Amino acid sequence: MSDYKFSERKKSIRCTIFTGGDAPEPEAVKSHFVSHVPDIVIAADSGLDTLKRYADAFKSGEAAHIDLTPDFIVGDFDSISDVKLIDLYDRNDDESPQFGEKRGEVRIERFPCNKDFTDTELALDAAFREASLQNAIPFITLIGGGGGRLDHLLAICDSFCTPQHADLWLLPNEAVRLLKSGTACDILDLKRDDIVSVARTASSRTGGKLISHGLFWEGFRREGMPSISNRISENYFTDRKPVTLTACEADFLLILPLSATVTFRPQENR
């Protein structure tokens, strides 16, 4: 799917966070895992249920080499289907579940239910903390978080205007990516009726500029959501040309179908 490679001076590590809520079917994102094998795996509360579902689905075929043993399990564990699944990771014997080659001790971080952070925020913090210990920049894929509580959904959206955010957020039918100011992207594999939407981060309702080529509507709203339910133009679809988007003076969120392929590059100076 996507990755940032042009601005990193430190080494980059790939981190996958499984959180509660609706997530894509494993088969729909298998190609992403095959090309982006995670270095760090984190489960947030009932995200451990989703992790196990993915691990079971990836036991054979081209994804069989992917190790989804969690490095961290975090949360207050009020929504996981069965807390016994967590307790098994406290064991050091052969009955401790491993979804791949054991990468090391599983760290379980339990938090009280009465807290002013979501389990997803705690997982993001764990990812950045571990990356800093390895002197690395994390590329974070967040899986899940759809449906469920509205406040938790809004908290994930809000996180994109903070330093600790995911780079790629995978939902049941869409993928959300952060398009940073000064960055351009090429969007491939769009079908004629695929929806292309662009949102602002929570830091501002106005500001910034978007430059696009290949969309049905090239003009963008100056306030609120810059573009809702856009799609690839007919001539770009016929000629199989990539849609391009460039963000200037502000960050934006791209909301695309899971099947779309996105590559990022620095903005060209003209």
Short mmCIF file of C-alpha atoms in Angstrom, two decimals:
data_model
loop_
_atom_site.label_atom_id
_atom_site.label_comp_id
_atom_site.label_asym_id
_atom_site.label_seq_id
_atom_site.Cartn_x
_atom_site.Cartn_y
_atom_site.Cartn_z
CA MET A 1 0.00 0.00 0.00
CA SER A 2 2.01 3.03 1.20
CA ASP A 3 5.21 4.03 2.94
CA TYR A 4 7.33 7.16 3.50
CA LYS A 5 10.94 6.72 2.43
CA PHE A 6 12.27 10.10 1.35
CA SER A 7 12.63 12.12 4.57
CA GLU A 8 13.88 9.58 7.07
CA ARG A 9 17.37 10.09 8.47
CA LYS A 10 16.97 7.48 11.16
CA LYS A 11 16.11 3.92 10.41
CA SER A 12 12.43 3.13 9.95
CA ILE A 13 10.55 0.35 11.68
CA ARG A 14 7.09 -0.92 10.84
CA CYS A 15 4.57 -1.14 13.63
CA THR A 16 1.10 -2.65 13.39
CA ILE A 17 -1.54 -1.82 16.00
CA PHE A 18 -4.70 -3.91 16.28
CA THR A 19 -7.43 -2.03 18.11
CA GLY A 20 -11.06 -2.72 18.93
CA GLY A 21 -13.97 -1.98 16.64
CA ASP A 22 -14.65 -2.94 13.04
CA ALA A 23 -11.64 -3.96 10.95
CA PRO A 24 -11.09 -5.15 7.37
CA GLU A 25 -11.29 -8.81 6.53
CA PRO A 26 -7.75 -10.25 6.63
CA GLU A 27 -7.89 -11.29 2.97
CA ALA A 28 -8.62 -7.69 1.93
CA VAL A 29 -5.30 -6.42 3.35
CA LYS A 30 -3.11 -9.52 3.04
CA SER A 31 -1.02 -7.90 0.29
CA HIS A 32 -0.18 -5.03 2.63
CA PHE A 33 1.12 -7.42 5.28
CA VAL A 34 3.14 -9.39 2.73
CA SER A 35 4.97 -6.22 1.60
CA HIS A 36 5.00 -4.52 5.04
CA VAL A 37 5.89 -7.27 7.51
CA PRO A 38 5.67 -5.62 10.97
CA ASP A 39 8.71 -5.26 13.22
CA ILE A 40 6.50 -4.42 16.22
CA VAL A 41 2.99 -5.77 16.86
CA ILE A 42 0.69 -4.20 19.45
CA ALA A 43 -2.82 -5.24 20.51
CA ALA A 44 -5.08 -2.73 22.24
CA ASP A 45 -7.77 -4.42 24.36
CA SER A 46 -10.21 -6.24 22.05
CA GLY A 47 -7.76 -5.64 19.25
CA LEU A 48 -6.23 -8.89 20.51
CA ASP A 49 -9.34 -10.66 19.18
CA THR A 50 -8.73 -9.07 15.78
CA LEU A 51 -5.04 -9.96 15.92
CA LYS A 52 -5.88 -13.61 16.56
CA ARG A 53 -8.35 -13.61 13.67
CA TYR A 54 -5.64 -12.26 11.34
CA ALA A 55 -3.04 -14.72 12.66
CA ASP A 56 -5.39 -17.63 12.03
CA ALA A 57 -6.09 -16.37 8.50
CA PHE A 58 -2.37 -15.97 7.71
CA LYS A 59 -1.29 -19.45 8.79
CA SER A 60 -0.87 -20.65 5.22
CA GLY A 61 -0.11 -19.29 1.78
CA GLU A 62 1.97 -16.23 0.93
CA ALA A 63 1.37 -14.66 4.36
CA ALA A 64 2.49 -17.71 6.39
CA HIS A 65 5.88 -16.14 7.15
CA ILE A 66 4.33 -13.15 8.94
CA ASP A 67 4.85 -13.23 12.71
CA LEU A 68 1.90 -11.65 14.50
CA THR A 69 3.00 -12.51 18.02
CA PRO A 70 2.27 -9.28 19.95
CA ASP A 71 5.16 -7.39 21.50
CA PHE A 72 2.72 -5.37 23.62
CA ILE A 73 -0.84 -5.95 24.82
CA VAL A 74 -2.24 -2.76 26.34
CA GLY A 75 -5.55 -1.48 27.68
CA ASP A 76 -8.09 -1.77 30.44
CA PHE A 77 -9.42 -4.99 28.87
CA ASP A 78 -13.08 -4.17 29.33
CA SER A 79 -14.07 -5.17 25.79
CA ILE A 80 -11.96 -8.21 24.93
CA SER A 81 -14.06 -11.31 24.30
CA ASP A 82 -12.25 -13.42 26.91
CA VAL A 83 -9.64 -12.15 29.39
CA LYS A 84 -8.19 -15.67 29.52
CA LEU A 85 -6.56 -14.91 26.18
CA ILE A 86 -4.54 -12.18 27.91
CA ASP A 87 -3.73 -14.37 30.89
CA LEU A 88 -2.18 -16.95 28.60
CA TYR A 89 0.52 -14.44 27.67
CA ASP A 90 1.63 -14.24 31.30
CA ARG A 91 2.85 -17.83 30.97
CA ASN A 92 6.38 -18.74 30.02
CA ASP A 93 5.66 -22.34 29.11
CA ASP A 94 4.72 -24.11 25.92
CA GLU A 95 1.03 -23.30 26.40
CA SER A 96 1.62 -19.59 25.79
CA PRO A 97 0.05 -18.87 22.38
CA GLN A 98 2.47 -17.82 19.68
CA PHE A 99 1.24 -16.84 16.23
CA GLY A 100 4.68 -17.11 14.63
CA GLU A 101 8.27 -17.44 15.73
CA LYS A 102 8.53 -16.07 19.26
CA ARG A 103 10.18 -12.67 19.03
CA GLY A 104 10.65 -12.16 22.78
CA GLU A 105 8.72 -11.56 25.95
CA VAL A 106 5.20 -10.25 25.47
CA ARG A 107 4.75 -7.11 27.55
CA ILE A 108 1.29 -6.72 29.03
CA GLU A 109 0.38 -3.22 30.21
CA ARG A 110 -2.83 -3.09 32.23
CA PHE A 111 -4.60 0.21 32.86
CA PRO A 112 -7.64 1.11 34.99
CA CYS A 113 -10.99 1.54 33.32
CA ASN A 114 -11.23 5.01 34.83
CA LYS A 115 -8.73 6.84 32.64
CA ASP A 116 -8.79 9.78 30.25
CA PHE A 117 -7.08 7.98 27.37
CA THR A 118 -8.40 5.48 24.87
CA ASP A 119 -6.73 2.11 24.50
CA THR A 120 -5.74 3.14 20.96
CA GLU A 121 -3.92 6.19 22.33
CA LEU A 122 -2.08 3.95 24.80
CA ALA A 123 -1.07 1.67 21.95
CA LEU A 124 0.21 4.59 19.88
CA ASP A 125 2.23 5.75 22.88
CA ALA A 126 3.73 2.28 23.24
CA ALA A 127 4.69 2.26 19.56
CA PHE A 128 6.48 5.60 19.72
CA ARG A 129 8.13 4.69 23.00
CA GLU A 130 9.52 1.44 21.62
CA ALA A 131 10.64 3.14 18.41
CA SER A 132 12.52 5.80 20.37
CA LEU A 133 14.34 3.09 22.32
CA GLN A 134 15.47 1.65 18.99
CA ASN A 135 16.43 5.12 17.69
CA ALA A 136 13.98 4.66 14.86
CA ILE A 137 11.02 6.35 13.19
CA PRO A 138 7.86 4.23 13.35
CA PHE A 139 5.64 3.69 10.34
CA ILE A 140 2.37 2.77 12.03
CA THR A 141 -0.50 0.82 10.51
CA LEU A 142 -3.64 0.97 12.64
CA ILE A 143 -6.18 -1.79 12.07
CA GLY A 144 -9.74 -1.46 13.39
CA GLY A 145 -11.52 1.34 15.19
CA GLY A 146 -14.57 1.45 12.96
CA GLY A 147 -18.09 1.49 14.36
CA GLY A 148 -18.51 1.33 18.12
CA ARG A 149 -18.27 4.44 20.27
CA LEU A 150 -18.29 7.77 18.46
CA ASP A 151 -15.93 9.40 20.96
CA HIS A 152 -13.31 6.72 20.32
CA LEU A 153 -13.68 7.21 16.56
CA LEU A 154 -13.27 10.97 16.93
CA ALA A 155 -10.22 10.45 19.15
CA ILE A 156 -8.51 8.51 16.35
CA CYS A 157 -9.38 11.25 13.86
CA ASP A 158 -8.06 13.86 16.29
CA SER A 159 -4.78 11.98 16.72
CA PHE A 160 -3.74 12.88 13.16
CA CYS A 161 -3.04 16.46 14.24
CA THR A 162 -0.76 15.27 17.07
CA PRO A 163 2.81 13.96 16.86
CA GLN A 164 1.64 10.45 17.83
CA HIS A 165 -0.54 9.23 14.99
CA ALA A 166 -0.85 6.34 12.60
CA ASP A 167 0.43 6.66 9.05
CA LEU A 168 -2.16 4.27 7.67
CA TRP A 169 -5.56 3.49 9.21
CA LEU A 170 -7.33 0.44 7.82
CA LEU A 171 -11.11 0.25 8.22
CA PRO A 172 -13.56 -2.34 6.84
CA ASN A 173 -13.94 -0.63 3.46
CA GLU A 174 -11.58 2.35 3.46
CA ALA A 175 -7.98 3.24 4.15
CA VAL A 176 -7.12 6.60 5.70
CA ARG A 177 -3.68 8.11 5.06
CA LEU A 178 -2.09 11.31 6.26
CA LEU A 179 -0.94 13.55 3.40
CA LYS A 180 1.56 15.89 5.02
CA SER A 181 2.21 19.44 3.92
CA GLY A 182 4.88 19.53 1.24
CA THR A 183 4.07 15.99 0.17
CA ALA A 184 2.57 14.66 -3.05
CA CYS A 185 1.05 11.27 -3.72
CA ASP A 186 0.15 9.12 -6.70
CA ILE A 187 -3.03 7.04 -6.43
CA LEU A 188 -3.29 3.94 -8.61
CA ASP A 189 -5.74 1.06 -9.07
CA LEU A 190 -8.85 3.21 -8.76
CA LYS A 191 -12.03 1.83 -10.27
CA ARG A 192 -14.38 4.13 -12.14
CA ASP A 193 -16.83 4.48 -9.22
CA ASP A 194 -14.35 4.36 -6.33
CA ILE A 195 -14.85 7.20 -3.87
CA VAL A 196 -11.96 9.59 -3.24
CA SER A 197 -12.51 11.93 -0.30
CA VAL A 198 -10.19 14.41 1.42
CA ALA A 199 -10.61 15.68 4.98
CA ARG A 200 -8.77 18.21 7.09
CA THR A 201 -7.13 17.24 10.34
CA ALA A 202 -8.75 18.48 13.53
CA SER A 203 -6.14 21.25 13.82
CA SER A 204 -8.03 23.53 11.44
CA ARG A 205 -11.33 23.88 9.60
CA THR A 206 -9.74 26.15 6.99
CA GLY A 207 -6.32 26.80 5.52
CA GLY A 208 -3.91 24.90 3.38
CA LYS A 209 -4.05 24.18 -0.32
CA LEU A 210 -4.57 21.05 -2.38
CA ILE A 211 -3.39 20.56 -5.96
CA SER A 212 -4.81 17.63 -7.86
CA HIS A 213 -4.70 16.07 -11.30
CA GLY A 214 -7.07 13.41 -12.51
CA LEU A 215 -10.11 13.88 -10.28
CA PHE A 216 -13.66 14.44 -11.54
CA TRP A 217 -13.88 17.65 -9.50
CA GLU A 218 -10.55 19.49 -9.26
CA GLY A 219 -11.87 22.38 -7.15
CA PHE A 220 -11.73 21.98 -3.37
CA ARG A 221 -13.83 23.54 -0.62
CA ARG A 222 -12.03 26.21 1.38
CA GLU A 223 -13.76 25.24 4.63
CA GLY A 224 -14.44 21.89 6.22
CA MET A 225 -14.08 18.74 4.12
CA PRO A 226 -12.22 19.80 0.97
CA SER A 227 -13.77 17.03 -1.12
CA ILE A 228 -16.49 14.44 -0.50
CA SER A 229 -17.37 11.57 -2.86
CA ASN A 230 -14.95 12.61 -5.58
CA ARG A 231 -13.71 10.04 -8.08
CA ILE A 232 -11.21 9.53 -10.86
CA SER A 233 -11.91 11.46 -14.07
CA GLU A 234 -13.01 9.47 -17.10
CA ASN A 235 -9.91 10.20 -19.19
CA TYR A 236 -7.52 9.30 -16.34
CA PHE A 237 -9.42 6.06 -15.78
CA THR A 238 -9.37 5.18 -19.49
CA ASP A 239 -5.67 6.01 -19.83
CA ARG A 240 -4.83 4.24 -16.52
CA LYS A 241 -3.07 7.34 -15.27
CA PRO A 242 -2.51 7.87 -11.53
CA VAL A 243 -4.46 10.55 -9.71
CA THR A 244 -2.03 12.95 -8.05
CA LEU A 245 -2.60 15.08 -4.95
CA THR A 246 -0.23 17.58 -3.36
CA ALA A 247 -0.71 19.19 0.07
CA CYS A 248 0.61 22.68 0.70
CA GLU A 249 0.70 24.65 3.99
CA ALA A 250 -1.43 22.08 5.87
CA ASP A 251 -1.90 18.36 6.42
CA PHE A 252 -4.86 16.48 4.98
CA LEU A 253 -6.43 13.03 5.33
CA LEU A 254 -7.00 10.86 2.26
CA ILE A 255 -9.94 8.47 2.45
CA LEU A 256 -9.64 5.84 -0.25
CA PRO A 257 -10.84 2.31 -0.98
CA LEU A 258 -8.70 -0.50 0.43
CA SER A 259 -7.81 -1.63 -3.09
CA ALA A 260 -6.12 1.65 -4.05
CA THR A 261 -2.32 1.79 -4.17
CA VAL A 262 -0.65 4.96 -2.93
CA THR A 263 2.96 6.14 -3.17
CA PHE A 264 4.27 9.29 -1.52
CA ARG A 265 7.00 11.66 -2.68
CA PRO A 266 8.22 15.14 -1.81
CA GLN A 267 6.48 18.04 -3.49
CA GLU A 268 8.22 19.19 -6.65
CA ASN A 269 9.62 22.73 -6.50
CA ARG A 270 8.64 24.75 -9.51
#
